[in-house]
Short mmCIF file of C-alpha atoms in Angstrom, two decimals:
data_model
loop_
_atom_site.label_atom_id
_atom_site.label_comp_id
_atom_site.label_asym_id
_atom_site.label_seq_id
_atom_site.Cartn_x
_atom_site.Cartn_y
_atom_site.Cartn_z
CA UNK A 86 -5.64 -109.39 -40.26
CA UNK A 87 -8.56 -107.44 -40.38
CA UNK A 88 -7.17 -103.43 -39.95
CA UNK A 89 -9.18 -100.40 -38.68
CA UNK A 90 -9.19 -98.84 -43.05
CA UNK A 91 -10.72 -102.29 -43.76
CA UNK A 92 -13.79 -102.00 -41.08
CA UNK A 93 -13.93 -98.64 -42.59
CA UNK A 94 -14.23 -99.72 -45.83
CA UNK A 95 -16.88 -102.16 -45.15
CA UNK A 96 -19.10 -99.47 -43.43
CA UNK A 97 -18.77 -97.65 -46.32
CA UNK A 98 -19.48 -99.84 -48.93
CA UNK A 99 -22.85 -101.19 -46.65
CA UNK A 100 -23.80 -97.42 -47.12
CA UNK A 101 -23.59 -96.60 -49.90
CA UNK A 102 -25.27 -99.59 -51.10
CA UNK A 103 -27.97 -98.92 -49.21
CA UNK A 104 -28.19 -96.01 -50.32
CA UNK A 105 -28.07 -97.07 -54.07
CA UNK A 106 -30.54 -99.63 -52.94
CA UNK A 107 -33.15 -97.31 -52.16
CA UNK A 108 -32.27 -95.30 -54.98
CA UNK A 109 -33.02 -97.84 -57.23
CA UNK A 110 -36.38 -98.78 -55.30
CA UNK A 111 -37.49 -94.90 -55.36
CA UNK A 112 -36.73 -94.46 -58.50
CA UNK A 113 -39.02 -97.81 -59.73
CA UNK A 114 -41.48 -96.91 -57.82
CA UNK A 115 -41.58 -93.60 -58.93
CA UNK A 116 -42.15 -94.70 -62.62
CA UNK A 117 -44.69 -98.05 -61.59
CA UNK A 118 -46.64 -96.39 -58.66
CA UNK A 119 -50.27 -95.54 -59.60
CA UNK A 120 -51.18 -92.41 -58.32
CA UNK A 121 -49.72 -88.90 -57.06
CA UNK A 122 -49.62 -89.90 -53.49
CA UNK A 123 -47.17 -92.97 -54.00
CA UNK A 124 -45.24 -91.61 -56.14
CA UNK A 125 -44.57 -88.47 -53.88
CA UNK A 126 -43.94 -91.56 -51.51
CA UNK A 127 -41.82 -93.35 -53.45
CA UNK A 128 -39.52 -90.12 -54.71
CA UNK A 129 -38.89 -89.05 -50.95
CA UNK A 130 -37.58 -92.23 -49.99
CA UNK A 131 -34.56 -91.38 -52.51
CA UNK A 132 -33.80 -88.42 -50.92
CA UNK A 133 -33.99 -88.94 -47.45
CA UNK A 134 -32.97 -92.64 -46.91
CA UNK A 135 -30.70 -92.73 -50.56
CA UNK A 136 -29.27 -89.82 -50.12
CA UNK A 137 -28.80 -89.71 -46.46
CA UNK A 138 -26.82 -93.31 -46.64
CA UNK A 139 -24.51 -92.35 -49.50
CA UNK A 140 -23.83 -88.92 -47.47
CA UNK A 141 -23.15 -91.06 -44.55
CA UNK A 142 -21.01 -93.32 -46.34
CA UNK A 143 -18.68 -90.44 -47.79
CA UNK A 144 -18.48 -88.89 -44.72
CA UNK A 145 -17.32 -92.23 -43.38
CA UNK A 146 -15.04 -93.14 -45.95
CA UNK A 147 -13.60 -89.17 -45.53
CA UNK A 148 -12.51 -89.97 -42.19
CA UNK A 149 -12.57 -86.96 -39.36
CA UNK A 150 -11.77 -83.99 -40.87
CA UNK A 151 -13.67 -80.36 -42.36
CA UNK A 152 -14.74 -82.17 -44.89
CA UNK A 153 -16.94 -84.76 -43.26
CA UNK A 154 -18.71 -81.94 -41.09
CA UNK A 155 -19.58 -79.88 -44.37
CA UNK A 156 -20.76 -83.72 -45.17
CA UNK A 157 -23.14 -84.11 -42.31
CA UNK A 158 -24.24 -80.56 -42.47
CA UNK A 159 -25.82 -81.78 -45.88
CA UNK A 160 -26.92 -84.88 -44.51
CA UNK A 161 -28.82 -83.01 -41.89
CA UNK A 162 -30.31 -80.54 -44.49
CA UNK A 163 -31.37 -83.29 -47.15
CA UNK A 164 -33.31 -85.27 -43.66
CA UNK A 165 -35.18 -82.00 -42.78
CA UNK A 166 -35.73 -80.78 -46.65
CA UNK A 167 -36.91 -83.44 -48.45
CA UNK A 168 -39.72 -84.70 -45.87
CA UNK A 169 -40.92 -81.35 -45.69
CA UNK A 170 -41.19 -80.88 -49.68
CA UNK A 171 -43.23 -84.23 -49.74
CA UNK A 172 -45.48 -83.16 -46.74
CA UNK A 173 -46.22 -79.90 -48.40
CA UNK A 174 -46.46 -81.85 -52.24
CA UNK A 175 -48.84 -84.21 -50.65
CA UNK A 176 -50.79 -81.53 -49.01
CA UNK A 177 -51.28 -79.43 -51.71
CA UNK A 178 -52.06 -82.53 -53.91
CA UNK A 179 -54.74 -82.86 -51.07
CA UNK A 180 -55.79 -79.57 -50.66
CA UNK A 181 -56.58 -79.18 -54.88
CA UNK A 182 -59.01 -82.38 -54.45
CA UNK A 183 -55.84 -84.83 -56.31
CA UNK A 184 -58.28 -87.91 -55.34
CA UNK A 185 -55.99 -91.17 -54.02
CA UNK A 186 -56.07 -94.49 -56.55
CA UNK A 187 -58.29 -96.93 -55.18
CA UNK A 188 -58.01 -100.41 -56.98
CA UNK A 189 -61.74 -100.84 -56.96
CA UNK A 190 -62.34 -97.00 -59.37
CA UNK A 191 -59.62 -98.86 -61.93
CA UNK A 192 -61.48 -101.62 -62.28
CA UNK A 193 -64.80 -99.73 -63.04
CA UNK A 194 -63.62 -98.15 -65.34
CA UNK B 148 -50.45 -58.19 -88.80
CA UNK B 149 -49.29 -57.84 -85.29
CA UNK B 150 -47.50 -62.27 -86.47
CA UNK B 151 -46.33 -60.84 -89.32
CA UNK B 152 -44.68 -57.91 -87.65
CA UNK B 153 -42.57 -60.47 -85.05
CA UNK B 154 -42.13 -62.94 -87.66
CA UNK B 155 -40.37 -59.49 -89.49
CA UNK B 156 -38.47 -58.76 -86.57
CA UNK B 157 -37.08 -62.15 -85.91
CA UNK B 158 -35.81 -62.67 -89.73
CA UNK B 159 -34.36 -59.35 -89.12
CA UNK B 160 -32.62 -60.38 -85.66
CA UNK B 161 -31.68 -63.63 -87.24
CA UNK B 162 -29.84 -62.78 -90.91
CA UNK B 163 -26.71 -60.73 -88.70
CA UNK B 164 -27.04 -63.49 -86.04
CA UNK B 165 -26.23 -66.24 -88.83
CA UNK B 166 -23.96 -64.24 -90.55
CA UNK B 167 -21.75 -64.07 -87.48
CA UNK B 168 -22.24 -68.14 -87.26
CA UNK B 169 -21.12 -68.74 -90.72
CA UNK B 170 -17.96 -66.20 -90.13
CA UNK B 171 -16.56 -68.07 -87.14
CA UNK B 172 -13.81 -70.49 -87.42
CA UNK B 173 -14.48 -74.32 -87.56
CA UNK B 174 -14.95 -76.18 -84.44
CA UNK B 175 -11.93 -76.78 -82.76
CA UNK B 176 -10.10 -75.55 -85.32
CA UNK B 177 -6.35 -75.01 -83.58
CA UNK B 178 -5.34 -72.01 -84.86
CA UNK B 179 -7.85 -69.80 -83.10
CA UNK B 180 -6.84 -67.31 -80.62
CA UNK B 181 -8.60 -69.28 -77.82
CA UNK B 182 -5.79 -72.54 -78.31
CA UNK B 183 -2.50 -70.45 -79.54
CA UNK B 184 -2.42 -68.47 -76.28
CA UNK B 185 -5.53 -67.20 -74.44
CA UNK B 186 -6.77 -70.24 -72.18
CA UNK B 187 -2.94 -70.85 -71.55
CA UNK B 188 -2.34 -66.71 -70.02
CA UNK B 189 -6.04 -67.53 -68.49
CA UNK B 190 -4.48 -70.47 -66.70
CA UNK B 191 -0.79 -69.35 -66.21
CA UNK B 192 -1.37 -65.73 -65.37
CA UNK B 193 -5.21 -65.09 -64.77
CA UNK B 194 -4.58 -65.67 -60.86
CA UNK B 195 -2.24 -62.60 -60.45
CA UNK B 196 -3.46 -60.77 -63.10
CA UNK B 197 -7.16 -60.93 -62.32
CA UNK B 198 -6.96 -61.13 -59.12
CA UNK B 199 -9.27 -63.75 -57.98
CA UNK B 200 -8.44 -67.38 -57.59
CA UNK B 201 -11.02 -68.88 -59.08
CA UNK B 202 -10.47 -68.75 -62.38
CA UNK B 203 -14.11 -68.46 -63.80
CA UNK B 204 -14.84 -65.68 -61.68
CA UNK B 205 -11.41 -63.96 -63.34
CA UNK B 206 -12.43 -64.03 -66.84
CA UNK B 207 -16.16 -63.40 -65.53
CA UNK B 208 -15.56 -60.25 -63.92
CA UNK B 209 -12.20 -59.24 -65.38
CA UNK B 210 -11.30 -60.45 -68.85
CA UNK B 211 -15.07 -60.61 -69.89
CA UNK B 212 -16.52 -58.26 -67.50
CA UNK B 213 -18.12 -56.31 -70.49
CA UNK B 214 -19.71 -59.53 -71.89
CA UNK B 215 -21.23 -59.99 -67.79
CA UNK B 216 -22.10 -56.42 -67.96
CA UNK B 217 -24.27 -57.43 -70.82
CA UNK B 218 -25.38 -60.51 -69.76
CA UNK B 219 -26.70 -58.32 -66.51
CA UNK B 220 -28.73 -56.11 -68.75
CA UNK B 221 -29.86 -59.13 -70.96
CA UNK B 222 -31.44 -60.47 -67.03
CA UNK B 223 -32.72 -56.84 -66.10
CA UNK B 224 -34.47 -56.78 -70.19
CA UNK B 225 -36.08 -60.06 -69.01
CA UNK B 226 -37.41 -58.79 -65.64
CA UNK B 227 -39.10 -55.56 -67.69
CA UNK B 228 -40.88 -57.63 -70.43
CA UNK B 229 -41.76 -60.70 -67.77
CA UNK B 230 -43.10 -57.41 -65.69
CA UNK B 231 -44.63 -56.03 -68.89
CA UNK B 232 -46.14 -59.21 -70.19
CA UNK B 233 -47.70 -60.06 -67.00
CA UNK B 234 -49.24 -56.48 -66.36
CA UNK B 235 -50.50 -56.51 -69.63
CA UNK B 236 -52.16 -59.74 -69.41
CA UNK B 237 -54.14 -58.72 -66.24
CA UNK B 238 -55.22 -55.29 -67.83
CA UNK B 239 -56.59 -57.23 -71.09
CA UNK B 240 -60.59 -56.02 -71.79
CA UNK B 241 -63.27 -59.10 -71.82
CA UNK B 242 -63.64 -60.61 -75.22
CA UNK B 243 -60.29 -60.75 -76.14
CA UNK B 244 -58.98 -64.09 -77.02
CA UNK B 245 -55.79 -64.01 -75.08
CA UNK B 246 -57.90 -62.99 -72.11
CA UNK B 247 -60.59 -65.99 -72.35
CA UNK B 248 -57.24 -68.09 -71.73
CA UNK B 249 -56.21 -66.14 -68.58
CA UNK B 250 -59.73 -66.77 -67.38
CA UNK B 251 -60.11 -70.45 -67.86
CA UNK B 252 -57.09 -70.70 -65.96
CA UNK B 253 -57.79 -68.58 -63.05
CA UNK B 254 -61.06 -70.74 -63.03
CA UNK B 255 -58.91 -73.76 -62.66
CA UNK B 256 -56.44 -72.16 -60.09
CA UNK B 257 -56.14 -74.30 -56.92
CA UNK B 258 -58.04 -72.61 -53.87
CA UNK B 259 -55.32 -71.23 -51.76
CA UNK B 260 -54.75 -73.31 -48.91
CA UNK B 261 -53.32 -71.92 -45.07
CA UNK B 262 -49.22 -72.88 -45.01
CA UNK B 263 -48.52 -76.05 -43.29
CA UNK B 264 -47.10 -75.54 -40.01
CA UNK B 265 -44.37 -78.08 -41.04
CA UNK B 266 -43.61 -76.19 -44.15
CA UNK B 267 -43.74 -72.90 -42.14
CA UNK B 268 -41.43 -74.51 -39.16
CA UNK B 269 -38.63 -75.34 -41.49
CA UNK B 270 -38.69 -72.36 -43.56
CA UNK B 271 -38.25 -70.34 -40.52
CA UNK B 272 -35.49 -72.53 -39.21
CA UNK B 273 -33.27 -72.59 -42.10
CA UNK B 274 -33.97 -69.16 -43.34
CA UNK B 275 -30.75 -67.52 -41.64
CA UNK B 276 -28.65 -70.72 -43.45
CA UNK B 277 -30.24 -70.30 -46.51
CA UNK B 278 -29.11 -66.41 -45.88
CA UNK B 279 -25.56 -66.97 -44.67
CA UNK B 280 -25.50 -69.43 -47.40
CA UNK B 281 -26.35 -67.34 -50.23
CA UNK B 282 -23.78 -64.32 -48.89
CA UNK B 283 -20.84 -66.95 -48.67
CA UNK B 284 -21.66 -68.33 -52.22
CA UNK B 285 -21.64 -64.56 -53.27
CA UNK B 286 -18.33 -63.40 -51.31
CA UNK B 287 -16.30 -66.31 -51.85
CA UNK B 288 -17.23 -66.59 -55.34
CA UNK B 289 -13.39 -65.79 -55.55
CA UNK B 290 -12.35 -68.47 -54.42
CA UNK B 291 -15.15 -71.24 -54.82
CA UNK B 292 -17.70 -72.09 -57.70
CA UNK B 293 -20.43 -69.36 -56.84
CA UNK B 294 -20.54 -65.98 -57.38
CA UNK B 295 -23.22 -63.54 -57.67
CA UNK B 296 -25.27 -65.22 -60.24
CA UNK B 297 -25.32 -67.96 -58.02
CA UNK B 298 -26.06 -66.29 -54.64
CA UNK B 299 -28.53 -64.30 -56.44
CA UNK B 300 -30.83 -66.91 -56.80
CA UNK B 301 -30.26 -68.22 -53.55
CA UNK B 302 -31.59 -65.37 -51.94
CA UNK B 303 -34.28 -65.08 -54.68
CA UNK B 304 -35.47 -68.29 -53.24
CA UNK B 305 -35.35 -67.49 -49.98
CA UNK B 306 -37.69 -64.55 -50.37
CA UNK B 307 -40.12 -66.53 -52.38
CA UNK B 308 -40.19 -69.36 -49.46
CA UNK B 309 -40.32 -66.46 -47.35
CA UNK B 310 -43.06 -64.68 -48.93
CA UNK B 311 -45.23 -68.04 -49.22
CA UNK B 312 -44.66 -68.70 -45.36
CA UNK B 313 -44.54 -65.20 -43.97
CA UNK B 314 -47.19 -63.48 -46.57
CA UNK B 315 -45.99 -60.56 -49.00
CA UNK B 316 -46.77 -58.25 -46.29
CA UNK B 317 -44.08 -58.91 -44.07
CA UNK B 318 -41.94 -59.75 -47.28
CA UNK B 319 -42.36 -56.68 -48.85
CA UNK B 320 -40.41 -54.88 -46.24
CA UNK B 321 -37.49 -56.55 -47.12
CA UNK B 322 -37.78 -54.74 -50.97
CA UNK B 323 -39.19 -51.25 -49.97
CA UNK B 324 -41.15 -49.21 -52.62
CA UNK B 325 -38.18 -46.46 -52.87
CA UNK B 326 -35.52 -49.04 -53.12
CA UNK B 327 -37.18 -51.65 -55.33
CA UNK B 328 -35.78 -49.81 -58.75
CA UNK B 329 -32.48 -49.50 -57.65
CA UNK B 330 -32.42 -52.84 -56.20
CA UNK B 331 -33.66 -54.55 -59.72
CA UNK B 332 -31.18 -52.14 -61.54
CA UNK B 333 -29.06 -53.36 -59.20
CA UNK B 334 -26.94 -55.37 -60.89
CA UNK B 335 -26.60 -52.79 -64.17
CA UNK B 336 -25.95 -49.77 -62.11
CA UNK B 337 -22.49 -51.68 -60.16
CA UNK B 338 -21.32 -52.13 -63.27
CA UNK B 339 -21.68 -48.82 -64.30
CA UNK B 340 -20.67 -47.57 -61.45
CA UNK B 341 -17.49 -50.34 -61.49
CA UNK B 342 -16.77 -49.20 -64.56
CA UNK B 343 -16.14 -45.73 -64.26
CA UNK B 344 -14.34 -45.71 -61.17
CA UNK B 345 -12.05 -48.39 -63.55
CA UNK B 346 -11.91 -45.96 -65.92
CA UNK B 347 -10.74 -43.25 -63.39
CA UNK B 348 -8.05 -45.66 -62.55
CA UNK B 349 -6.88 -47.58 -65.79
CA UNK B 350 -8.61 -44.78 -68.47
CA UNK B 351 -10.63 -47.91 -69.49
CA UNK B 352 -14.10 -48.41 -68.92
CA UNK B 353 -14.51 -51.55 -66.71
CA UNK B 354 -10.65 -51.49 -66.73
CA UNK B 355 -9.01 -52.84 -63.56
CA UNK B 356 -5.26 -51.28 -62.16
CA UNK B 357 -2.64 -53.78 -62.91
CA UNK B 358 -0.23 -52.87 -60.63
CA UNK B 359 0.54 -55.33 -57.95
CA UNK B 360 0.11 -52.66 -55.20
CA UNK B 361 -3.40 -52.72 -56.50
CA UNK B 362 -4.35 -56.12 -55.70
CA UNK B 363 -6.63 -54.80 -53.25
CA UNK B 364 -8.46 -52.60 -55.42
CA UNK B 365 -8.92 -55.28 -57.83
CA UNK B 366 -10.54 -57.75 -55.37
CA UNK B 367 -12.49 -55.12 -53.79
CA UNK B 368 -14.13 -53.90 -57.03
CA UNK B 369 -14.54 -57.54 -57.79
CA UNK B 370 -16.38 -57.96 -54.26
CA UNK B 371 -18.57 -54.70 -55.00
CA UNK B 372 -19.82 -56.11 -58.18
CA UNK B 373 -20.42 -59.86 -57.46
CA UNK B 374 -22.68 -58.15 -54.59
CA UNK B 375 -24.27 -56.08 -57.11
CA UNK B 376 -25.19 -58.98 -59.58
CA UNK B 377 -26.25 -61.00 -56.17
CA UNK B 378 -28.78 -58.62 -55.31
CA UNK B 379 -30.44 -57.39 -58.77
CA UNK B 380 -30.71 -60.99 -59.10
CA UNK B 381 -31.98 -61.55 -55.74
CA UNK B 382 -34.82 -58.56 -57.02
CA UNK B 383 -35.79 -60.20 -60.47
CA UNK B 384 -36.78 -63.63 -58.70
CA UNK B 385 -38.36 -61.53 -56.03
CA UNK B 386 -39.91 -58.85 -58.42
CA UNK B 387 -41.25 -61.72 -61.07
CA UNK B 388 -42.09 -63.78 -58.12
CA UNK B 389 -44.64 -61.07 -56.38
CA UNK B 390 -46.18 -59.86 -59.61
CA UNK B 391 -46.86 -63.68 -60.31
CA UNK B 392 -48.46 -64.33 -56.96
CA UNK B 393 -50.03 -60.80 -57.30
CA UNK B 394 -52.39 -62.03 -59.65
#
């Protein structure tokens, strides 16, 4: 018999392994990306998508309650924070002449 | 000379320093004050006798407020020589070698850059959260983890994202010319001024009245000074901040 805690409980873990998931893949891809620009790229994902997901899944797993509002509050700040820190990292990366990798300059060189 | 003379002064500074090492008692050696009885009255009693539920902020403000008083003056100390090393290094004559340094990297200083209008957008809409934010952190440091050290440098960093979106123009009203001492002393001068009216009431400076009918007072000092260490701390960042950009 499947109960309501159990659906609950799957939700959560689904989540939060997304979240982990693109944890994992941000945090890779910071360390193997080649240039600024993807890594900025790759280090954002974490934050909004990783972080966002495991928020999600606490406040899910937290049920209705004070808590889970506090929860979503921070959900809500991490999605409009962390774009905007890689928009303006990126742009002042841009800005400073930070030129993009380009397979073809590699192999020059 | 000018090596020899702070290699001089930190032997000096460091011979009483490692004395005092040597003289305290082994680690975790039980018979110290701090395991016969002190953490245990922290624990059993510090919540009526403190007056502040959160326990950190107890010994922080009561049972340690002199080491916090001097902890404040060891921040302000840091804001004067940050303040005095960065004047100093913009006044530096040509020629000098420490100069030639602050040159090369003004040469390689990004060209500034208009603020994004993204950047700008969401700096403007969570400004009054960041605000409210940093005031709760400071007030219900009695409660919660936070406190004035903590809310302090929220609000530190909400001027400096302020000042980058806005401009130190419209910043700089915030931190008028008059009030910009008082507010970097800000945190040293509430404990002085803490202190004595503790004195007044316990004959102790710092003290605070133990009476129960007193509770009130207690909190209410406690308040005044986590306020006080919220907004000198608030003044370094912002201080530090503007004489950095200023250059």
């Amino acid at each position: 018999m499947i109960s309501a805690v159990d659906i609950r409980n799957a939700v959560t873990v689904v989540l939060a392994a997304v979240g982990a998931l693109f944890f994992l893949v941000g945090t890779i891809g910071l360390v193997r990306l080649p240039d600024f620009y993807a890594r900025t790229h790759a280090a954002t994902k974490c934050d909004t998508v990783g972080a966002g997901s495991l928020l999600l899944a606490l406040a899910v797993f937290n049920g209705f309650d004070a808590s889970t509002l506090k929860i979503i509050a921070l959900a809500g700040l991490v999605l409009l924070s962390s774009p905007t820190i890689g928009h303006a990292l990126a742009r002042a990366a841009h800005r400073t002449g930070v030129a993009p990798w380009q397979a073809r300059k590699e192999r020059a060189s | 000379m000018k090596k020899a003379f702070v290699a001089a002064l930190l032997i000096v500074t460091a011979i009483p320093l490692l004395i005092g090492v040597v003289a305290l008692p082994p680690h975790g050696d039980p018979d110290t004050p701090v395991h016969t009885h002190i953490s245990a009255r922290y624990l059993e009693e510090g919540r009526e006798e403190a007056g502040a539920d959160n326990i950190v902020t107890g010994v922080l403000l009561n049972y340690r407020g002199l080491d916090t008083a001097g902890e404040v003056t060891v921040i302000f100390t840091a804001l004067m020589a940050g303040l005095a090393v960065l004047i100093s290094h913009k006044k530096q004559p040509e020629g000098d070698a420490t100069y030639d340094a602050a040159e090369a990297a003004a040469e390689d200083a990004p060209v500034r850059a208009p603020v994004s209008p993204v950047v700008s957008f969401v700096v403007r809409l969570l400004a009054p959260f960041i605000a409210l934010f940093a005031v709760y952190v400071i007030v219900n440091g009695h409660v919660t983890p936070g406190g004035g050290f903590q809310g302090g440098a929220i609000l530190g960093a909400l001027f400096i994202a302020l000042t980058i979106v806005l401009g130190r123009e419209r910043t700089r009203t915030l931190m008028p010319r008059l009030a910009q001492p008082w507010m970097q002393g800000a945190a040293l001068l509430t404990f002085v001024g803490v202190g004595i009216v503790g004195g007044a009431l316990t004959g102790h400076f710092l003290g605070y009245p133990a009476q129960a009918s007193l509770h009130l007072a207690r909190e209410l000092m406690m308040l005044v000074l986590e306020a006080g260490i919220g907004l000198g701390g608030a003044a370094v960042f912002a201080t530090l901040f503007l004489q950095m950009e200023a250059e």
